[in-house]
JSON list of C-alpha atoms in Angstrom, two decimals:
[
{"chain": "B", "resi": 1, "resn": "VAL", "atom": "CA", "xyz": [98.29, 104.99, 103.51]},
{"chain": "B", "resi": 2, "resn": "ASP", "atom": "CA", "xyz": [97.64, 108.20, 105.38]},
{"chain": "B", "resi": 3, "resn": "MET", "atom": "CA", "xyz": [98.35, 107.62, 109.08]},
{"chain": "B", "resi": 4, "resn": "ASP", "atom": "CA", "xyz": [95.86, 110.37, 109.97]},
{"chain": "B", "resi": 5, "resn": "ASN", "atom": "CA", "xyz": [93.08, 108.65, 108.00]},
{"chain": "B", "resi": 6, "resn": "VAL", "atom": "CA", "xyz": [92.04, 105.30, 109.48]},
{"chain": "B", "resi": 7, "resn": "THR", "atom": "CA", "xyz": [90.00, 104.36, 106.41]},
{"chain": "B", "resi": 8, "resn": "SER", "atom": "CA", "xyz": [93.16, 104.46, 104.26]},
{"chain": "B", "resi": 9, "resn": "GLN", "atom": "CA", "xyz": [94.99, 101.95, 106.44]},
{"chain": "B", "resi": 10, "resn": "SER", "atom": "CA", "xyz": [93.28, 98.83, 105.12]},
{"chain": "B", "resi": 11, "resn": "PHE", "atom": "CA", "xyz": [91.83, 97.44, 101.93]},
{"chain": "B", "resi": 12, "resn": "THR", "atom": "CA", "xyz": [89.91, 94.37, 100.85]},
{"chain": "B", "resi": 13, "resn": "LEU", "atom": "CA", "xyz": [90.83, 91.94, 98.10]},
{"chain": "B", "resi": 14, "resn": "VAL", "atom": "CA", "xyz": [88.41, 89.36, 96.82]},
{"chain": "B", "resi": 15, "resn": "LYS", "atom": "CA", "xyz": [90.24, 86.20, 95.76]},
{"chain": "B", "resi": 16, "resn": "PRO", "atom": "CA", "xyz": [88.92, 82.81, 94.66]},
{"chain": "B", "resi": 17, "resn": "GLU", "atom": "CA", "xyz": [88.82, 80.13, 97.33]},
{"chain": "B", "resi": 18, "resn": "GLY", "atom": "CA", "xyz": [92.13, 78.28, 97.58]},
{"chain": "B", "resi": 19, "resn": "SER", "atom": "CA", "xyz": [95.61, 78.23, 99.02]},
{"chain": "B", "resi": 20, "resn": "TYR", "atom": "CA", "xyz": [98.17, 80.86, 98.03]},
{"chain": "B", "resi": 21, "resn": "SER", "atom": "CA", "xyz": [101.91, 80.75, 98.74]},
{"chain": "B", "resi": 22, "resn": "ARG", "atom": "CA", "xyz": [103.01, 84.31, 97.98]},
{"chain": "B", "resi": 23, "resn": "LEU", "atom": "CA", "xyz": [101.86, 87.88, 98.39]},
{"chain": "B", "resi": 24, "resn": "SER", "atom": "CA", "xyz": [103.18, 90.25, 95.70]},
{"chain": "B", "resi": 25, "resn": "PHE", "atom": "CA", "xyz": [102.56, 93.94, 95.19]},
{"chain": "B", "resi": 26, "resn": "GLY", "atom": "CA", "xyz": [104.19, 96.99, 93.71]},
{"chain": "B", "resi": 27, "resn": "VAL", "atom": "CA", "xyz": [105.43, 99.99, 95.65]},
{"chain": "B", "resi": 28, "resn": "GLY", "atom": "CA", "xyz": [104.81, 102.98, 93.43]},
{"chain": "B", "resi": 29, "resn": "LEU", "atom": "CA", "xyz": [103.37, 103.02, 89.94]},
{"chain": "B", "resi": 30, "resn": "ASP", "atom": "CA", "xyz": [104.46, 101.23, 86.80]},
{"chain": "B", "resi": 31, "resn": "ASP", "atom": "CA", "xyz": [105.42, 103.28, 83.72]},
{"chain": "B", "resi": 32, "resn": "ILE", "atom": "CA", "xyz": [101.91, 103.13, 82.22]},
{"chain": "B", "resi": 33, "resn": "GLN", "atom": "CA", "xyz": [100.19, 104.40, 85.38]},
{"chain": "B", "resi": 34, "resn": "ASN", "atom": "CA", "xyz": [102.91, 106.95, 86.12]},
{"chain": "B", "resi": 35, "resn": "ASN", "atom": "CA", "xyz": [102.55, 108.45, 82.62]},
{"chain": "B", "resi": 36, "resn": "THR", "atom": "CA", "xyz": [98.95, 109.46, 83.29]},
{"chain": "B", "resi": 37, "resn": "THR", "atom": "CA", "xyz": [97.81, 112.72, 84.87]},
{"chain": "B", "resi": 38, "resn": "PRO", "atom": "CA", "xyz": [95.12, 113.51, 87.45]},
{"chain": "B", "resi": 39, "resn": "ALA", "atom": "CA", "xyz": [92.91, 114.71, 84.58]},
{"chain": "B", "resi": 40, "resn": "ASP", "atom": "CA", "xyz": [92.63, 111.06, 83.49]},
{"chain": "B", "resi": 41, "resn": "TYR", "atom": "CA", "xyz": [90.74, 110.19, 86.70]},
{"chain": "B", "resi": 42, "resn": "SER", "atom": "CA", "xyz": [87.83, 111.39, 88.81]},
{"chain": "B", "resi": 43, "resn": "VAL", "atom": "CA", "xyz": [88.95, 113.86, 91.48]},
{"chain": "B", "resi": 44, "resn": "ASP", "atom": "CA", "xyz": [88.48, 111.32, 94.31]},
{"chain": "B", "resi": 45, "resn": "HIS", "atom": "CA", "xyz": [90.35, 108.48, 92.57]},
{"chain": "B", "resi": 46, "resn": "PRO", "atom": "CA", "xyz": [93.69, 107.54, 94.24]},
{"chain": "B", "resi": 47, "resn": "LEU", "atom": "CA", "xyz": [95.46, 109.18, 91.26]},
{"chain": "B", "resi": 48, "resn": "GLY", "atom": "CA", "xyz": [92.97, 112.05, 91.05]},
{"chain": "B", "resi": 49, "resn": "LEU", "atom": "CA", "xyz": [93.50, 115.73, 91.72]},
{"chain": "B", "resi": 50, "resn": "ASN", "atom": "CA", "xyz": [92.25, 115.64, 95.33]},
{"chain": "B", "resi": 51, "resn": "GLN", "atom": "CA", "xyz": [95.15, 113.41, 96.42]},
{"chain": "B", "resi": 52, "resn": "ASN", "atom": "CA", "xyz": [97.78, 116.09, 95.69]},
{"chain": "B", "resi": 53, "resn": "THR", "atom": "CA", "xyz": [100.41, 113.50, 94.72]},
{"chain": "B", "resi": 54, "resn": "PHE", "atom": "CA", "xyz": [101.24, 114.61, 91.18]},
{"chain": "B", "resi": 55, "resn": "TRP", "atom": "CA", "xyz": [104.35, 116.58, 90.25]},
{"chain": "B", "resi": 56, "resn": "ALA", "atom": "CA", "xyz": [104.00, 118.42, 86.97]},
{"chain": "B", "resi": 57, "resn": "MET", "atom": "CA", "xyz": [107.76, 118.71, 86.47]},
{"chain": "B", "resi": 58, "resn": "THR", "atom": "CA", "xyz": [109.79, 117.32, 83.57]},
{"chain": "B", "resi": 59, "resn": "PRO", "atom": "CA", "xyz": [109.23, 114.45, 83.46]},
{"chain": "B", "resi": 60, "resn": "SER", "atom": "CA", "xyz": [106.00, 114.53, 85.44]},
{"chain": "B", "resi": 61, "resn": "SER", "atom": "CA", "xyz": [105.47, 111.88, 88.07]},
{"chain": "B", "resi": 62, "resn": "TYR", "atom": "CA", "xyz": [103.25, 110.82, 90.91]},
{"chain": "B", "resi": 63, "resn": "ILE", "atom": "CA", "xyz": [104.74, 110.79, 94.39]},
{"chain": "B", "resi": 64, "resn": "PHE", "atom": "CA", "xyz": [104.98, 107.14, 95.46]},
{"chain": "B", "resi": 65, "resn": "ILE", "atom": "CA", "xyz": [105.91, 107.69, 99.09]},
{"chain": "B", "resi": 66, "resn": "MET", "atom": "CA", "xyz": [105.53, 110.80, 101.22]},
{"chain": "B", "resi": 67, "resn": "LEU", "atom": "CA", "xyz": [107.53, 110.69, 104.43]},
{"chain": "B", "resi": 68, "resn": "GLU", "atom": "CA", "xyz": [106.72, 113.82, 106.40]},
{"chain": "B", "resi": 69, "resn": "GLY", "atom": "CA", "xyz": [107.24, 114.74, 110.00]},
{"chain": "B", "resi": 70, "resn": "LYS", "atom": "CA", "xyz": [109.34, 116.66, 112.45]},
{"chain": "B", "resi": 71, "resn": "MET", "atom": "CA", "xyz": [112.76, 115.68, 113.70]},
{"chain": "B", "resi": 72, "resn": "ASP", "atom": "CA", "xyz": [115.25, 116.73, 116.30]},
{"chain": "B", "resi": 73, "resn": "THR", "atom": "CA", "xyz": [118.82, 115.77, 115.51]},
{"chain": "B", "resi": 74, "resn": "SER", "atom": "CA", "xyz": [120.37, 117.91, 118.25]},
{"chain": "B", "resi": 75, "resn": "SER", "atom": "CA", "xyz": [118.74, 116.31, 121.32]},
{"chain": "B", "resi": 76, "resn": "THR", "atom": "CA", "xyz": [116.87, 119.50, 122.14]},
{"chain": "B", "resi": 77, "resn": "THR", "atom": "CA", "xyz": [113.23, 120.36, 121.88]},
{"chain": "B", "resi": 78, "resn": "ASP", "atom": "CA", "xyz": [113.80, 122.18, 118.60]},
{"chain": "B", "resi": 79, "resn": "PHE", "atom": "CA", "xyz": [111.94, 120.07, 116.08]},
{"chain": "B", "resi": 80, "resn": "TYR", "atom": "CA", "xyz": [111.99, 121.12, 112.46]},
{"chain": "B", "resi": 81, "resn": "PRO", "atom": "CA", "xyz": [109.78, 119.88, 109.63]},
{"chain": "B", "resi": 82, "resn": "THR", "atom": "CA", "xyz": [111.24, 117.45, 107.17]},
{"chain": "B", "resi": 83, "resn": "SER", "atom": "CA", "xyz": [109.85, 115.68, 104.15]},
{"chain": "B", "resi": 84, "resn": "TYR", "atom": "CA", "xyz": [110.99, 113.11, 101.64]},
{"chain": "B", "resi": 85, "resn": "HIS", "atom": "CA", "xyz": [108.80, 112.72, 98.55]},
{"chain": "B", "resi": 86, "resn": "LEU", "atom": "CA", "xyz": [109.82, 109.70, 96.49]},
{"chain": "B", "resi": 87, "resn": "ALA", "atom": "CA", "xyz": [108.70, 109.72, 92.87]},
{"chain": "B", "resi": 88, "resn": "HIS", "atom": "CA", "xyz": [109.62, 108.67, 89.33]},
{"chain": "B", "resi": 89, "resn": "SER", "atom": "CA", "xyz": [109.32, 105.34, 87.59]},
{"chain": "B", "resi": 90, "resn": "ASP", "atom": "CA", "xyz": [112.90, 104.30, 88.29]},
{"chain": "B", "resi": 91, "resn": "LEU", "atom": "CA", "xyz": [111.99, 103.87, 91.98]},
{"chain": "B", "resi": 92, "resn": "TYR", "atom": "CA", "xyz": [109.10, 101.44, 91.33]},
{"chain": "B", "resi": 93, "resn": "GLN", "atom": "CA", "xyz": [109.64, 98.08, 93.01]},
{"chain": "B", "resi": 94, "resn": "ILE", "atom": "CA", "xyz": [107.71, 94.82, 93.12]},
{"chain": "B", "resi": 95, "resn": "LEU", "atom": "CA", "xyz": [107.84, 93.07, 96.47]},
{"chain": "B", "resi": 96, "resn": "ASN", "atom": "CA", "xyz": [107.30, 89.34, 97.03]},
{"chain": "B", "resi": 97, "resn": "PHE", "atom": "CA", "xyz": [106.58, 87.79, 100.40]},
{"chain": "B", "resi": 98, "resn": "ASP", "atom": "CA", "xyz": [106.45, 84.03, 100.84]},
{"chain": "B", "resi": 99, "resn": "LYS", "atom": "CA", "xyz": [103.39, 83.44, 103.00]},
{"chain": "B", "resi": 100, "resn": "THR", "atom": "CA", "xyz": [100.80, 80.71, 102.97]},
{"chain": "B", "resi": 101, "resn": "ILE", "atom": "CA", "xyz": [97.34, 82.20, 102.80]},
{"chain": "B", "resi": 102, "resn": "VAL", "atom": "CA", "xyz": [94.26, 80.00, 102.77]},
{"chain": "B", "resi": 103, "resn": "VAL", "atom": "CA", "xyz": [91.06, 81.60, 101.48]},
{"chain": "B", "resi": 104, "resn": "ASP", "atom": "CA", "xyz": [87.92, 79.77, 102.54]},
{"chain": "B", "resi": 105, "resn": "ALA", "atom": "CA", "xyz": [84.44, 80.51, 101.24]},
{"chain": "B", "resi": 106, "resn": "ASN", "atom": "CA", "xyz": [82.55, 83.13, 103.28]},
{"chain": "B", "resi": 107, "resn": "GLN", "atom": "CA", "xyz": [85.53, 83.87, 105.54]},
{"chain": "B", "resi": 108, "resn": "THR", "atom": "CA", "xyz": [87.87, 86.83, 105.81]},
{"chain": "B", "resi": 109, "resn": "GLU", "atom": "CA", "xyz": [91.63, 86.39, 106.02]},
{"chain": "B", "resi": 110, "resn": "VAL", "atom": "CA", "xyz": [93.47, 89.32, 107.59]},
{"chain": "B", "resi": 111, "resn": "ILE", "atom": "CA", "xyz": [97.08, 90.02, 106.58]},
{"chain": "B", "resi": 112, "resn": "ASN", "atom": "CA", "xyz": [98.92, 92.66, 108.56]},
{"chain": "B", "resi": 113, "resn": "ILE", "atom": "CA", "xyz": [101.70, 94.56, 106.84]},
{"chain": "B", "resi": 114, "resn": "ASN", "atom": "CA", "xyz": [103.86, 96.51, 109.27]},
{"chain": "B", "resi": 115, "resn": "LEU", "atom": "CA", "xyz": [106.39, 99.26, 108.61]},
{"chain": "B", "resi": 116, "resn": "ASN", "atom": "CA", "xyz": [109.47, 98.88, 110.82]},
{"chain": "B", "resi": 117, "resn": "MET", "atom": "CA", "xyz": [110.44, 102.50, 111.42]},
{"chain": "B", "resi": 118, "resn": "ALA", "atom": "CA", "xyz": [113.86, 101.46, 112.79]},
{"chain": "B", "resi": 119, "resn": "VAL", "atom": "CA", "xyz": [114.80, 100.25, 109.28]},
{"chain": "B", "resi": 120, "resn": "LEU", "atom": "CA", "xyz": [113.41, 103.23, 107.39]},
{"chain": "B", "resi": 121, "resn": "PHE", "atom": "CA", "xyz": [116.35, 105.58, 107.96]},
{"chain": "B", "resi": 122, "resn": "ASN", "atom": "CA", "xyz": [119.22, 103.04, 107.89]},
{"chain": "B", "resi": 123, "resn": "ASN", "atom": "CA", "xyz": [122.30, 104.56, 106.20]},
{"chain": "B", "resi": 124, "resn": "VAL", "atom": "CA", "xyz": [120.49, 107.86, 105.59]},
{"chain": "B", "resi": 125, "resn": "ASP", "atom": "CA", "xyz": [122.25, 111.13, 106.33]},
{"chain": "B", "resi": 126, "resn": "LEU", "atom": "CA", "xyz": [119.37, 113.19, 107.74]},
{"chain": "B", "resi": 127, "resn": "SER", "atom": "CA", "xyz": [121.23, 116.42, 106.94]},
{"chain": "B", "resi": 128, "resn": "GLU", "atom": "CA", "xyz": [121.18, 115.64, 103.21]},
{"chain": "B", "resi": 129, "resn": "ASP", "atom": "CA", "xyz": [118.37, 117.23, 101.20]},
{"chain": "B", "resi": 130, "resn": "LEU", "atom": "CA", "xyz": [116.40, 115.12, 98.76]},
{"chain": "B", "resi": 131, "resn": "PRO", "atom": "CA", "xyz": [116.72, 116.88, 95.41]},
{"chain": "B", "resi": 132, "resn": "HIS", "atom": "CA", "xyz": [113.73, 117.13, 93.11]},
{"chain": "B", "resi": 133, "resn": "GLN", "atom": "CA", "xyz": [115.04, 115.99, 89.76]},
{"chain": "B", "resi": 134, "resn": "SER", "atom": "CA", "xyz": [114.04, 113.93, 86.76]},
{"chain": "B", "resi": 135, "resn": "LYS", "atom": "CA", "xyz": [115.77, 110.74, 87.96]},
{"chain": "B", "resi": 136, "resn": "ALA", "atom": "CA", "xyz": [116.10, 109.25, 91.40]},
{"chain": "B", "resi": 137, "resn": "SER", "atom": "CA", "xyz": [119.06, 110.45, 93.45]},
{"chain": "B", "resi": 138, "resn": "PRO", "atom": "CA", "xyz": [121.19, 108.08, 95.53]},
{"chain": "B", "resi": 139, "resn": "LEU", "atom": "CA", "xyz": [119.30, 109.30, 98.61]},
{"chain": "B", "resi": 140, "resn": "ALA", "atom": "CA", "xyz": [115.92, 108.57, 97.01]},
{"chain": "B", "resi": 141, "resn": "ILE", "atom": "CA", "xyz": [117.12, 105.09, 95.99]},
{"chain": "B", "resi": 142, "resn": "GLN", "atom": "CA", "xyz": [118.33, 104.42, 99.56]},
{"chain": "B", "resi": 143, "resn": "LEU", "atom": "CA", "xyz": [115.05, 105.61, 101.09]},
{"chain": "B", "resi": 144, "resn": "MET", "atom": "CA", "xyz": [112.97, 103.50, 98.68]},
{"chain": "B", "resi": 145, "resn": "SER", "atom": "CA", "xyz": [115.11, 100.44, 99.39]},
{"chain": "B", "resi": 146, "resn": "ASN", "atom": "CA", "xyz": [114.81, 101.06, 103.12]},
{"chain": "B", "resi": 147, "resn": "PHE", "atom": "CA", "xyz": [111.05, 101.51, 102.85]},
{"chain": "B", "resi": 148, "resn": "CYS", "atom": "CA", "xyz": [110.67, 98.20, 101.01]},
{"chain": "B", "resi": 149, "resn": "ASN", "atom": "CA", "xyz": [112.97, 96.43, 103.49]},
{"chain": "B", "resi": 150, "resn": "ALA", "atom": "CA", "xyz": [110.98, 97.93, 106.38]},
{"chain": "B", "resi": 151, "resn": "LEU", "atom": "CA", "xyz": [107.74, 96.25, 105.25]},
{"chain": "B", "resi": 152, "resn": "GLU", "atom": "CA", "xyz": [107.04, 93.08, 107.21]},
{"chain": "B", "resi": 153, "resn": "ILE", "atom": "CA", "xyz": [104.22, 90.57, 106.85]},
{"chain": "B", "resi": 154, "resn": "GLU", "atom": "CA", "xyz": [102.77, 89.07, 110.04]}
]
């Protein structure tokens, strides 16, 4: 999801008519997907070159979550840019939400997934840099856990 691009903030799933009791999805990419490169896809594909989410480091990885913005930790008007790019297969998580969803023929069911920003930086020292390394750091693990815990289904 790119907050500056409204068309990236929703998607459509086509499911057979029926009643469902759980919504499950992965945050990040599984090992098979994460071991591909942008050259394996068309440039406009979500994993393609135009998305600029691939790190060609050792081992290479797609960026799962990009948290970018400006922050002021000194209560002044001096904002400075900050970014956390979460990547690598060891951060991949599957989330399960118990929710009854009834799909009727010729009708659309809307499911809102919200990100609770108050949860996102729980127990995170904002002065700590996120290192770019081959395995997830404790900070990256905390941010990924917080991100997953911050997702709420309406």
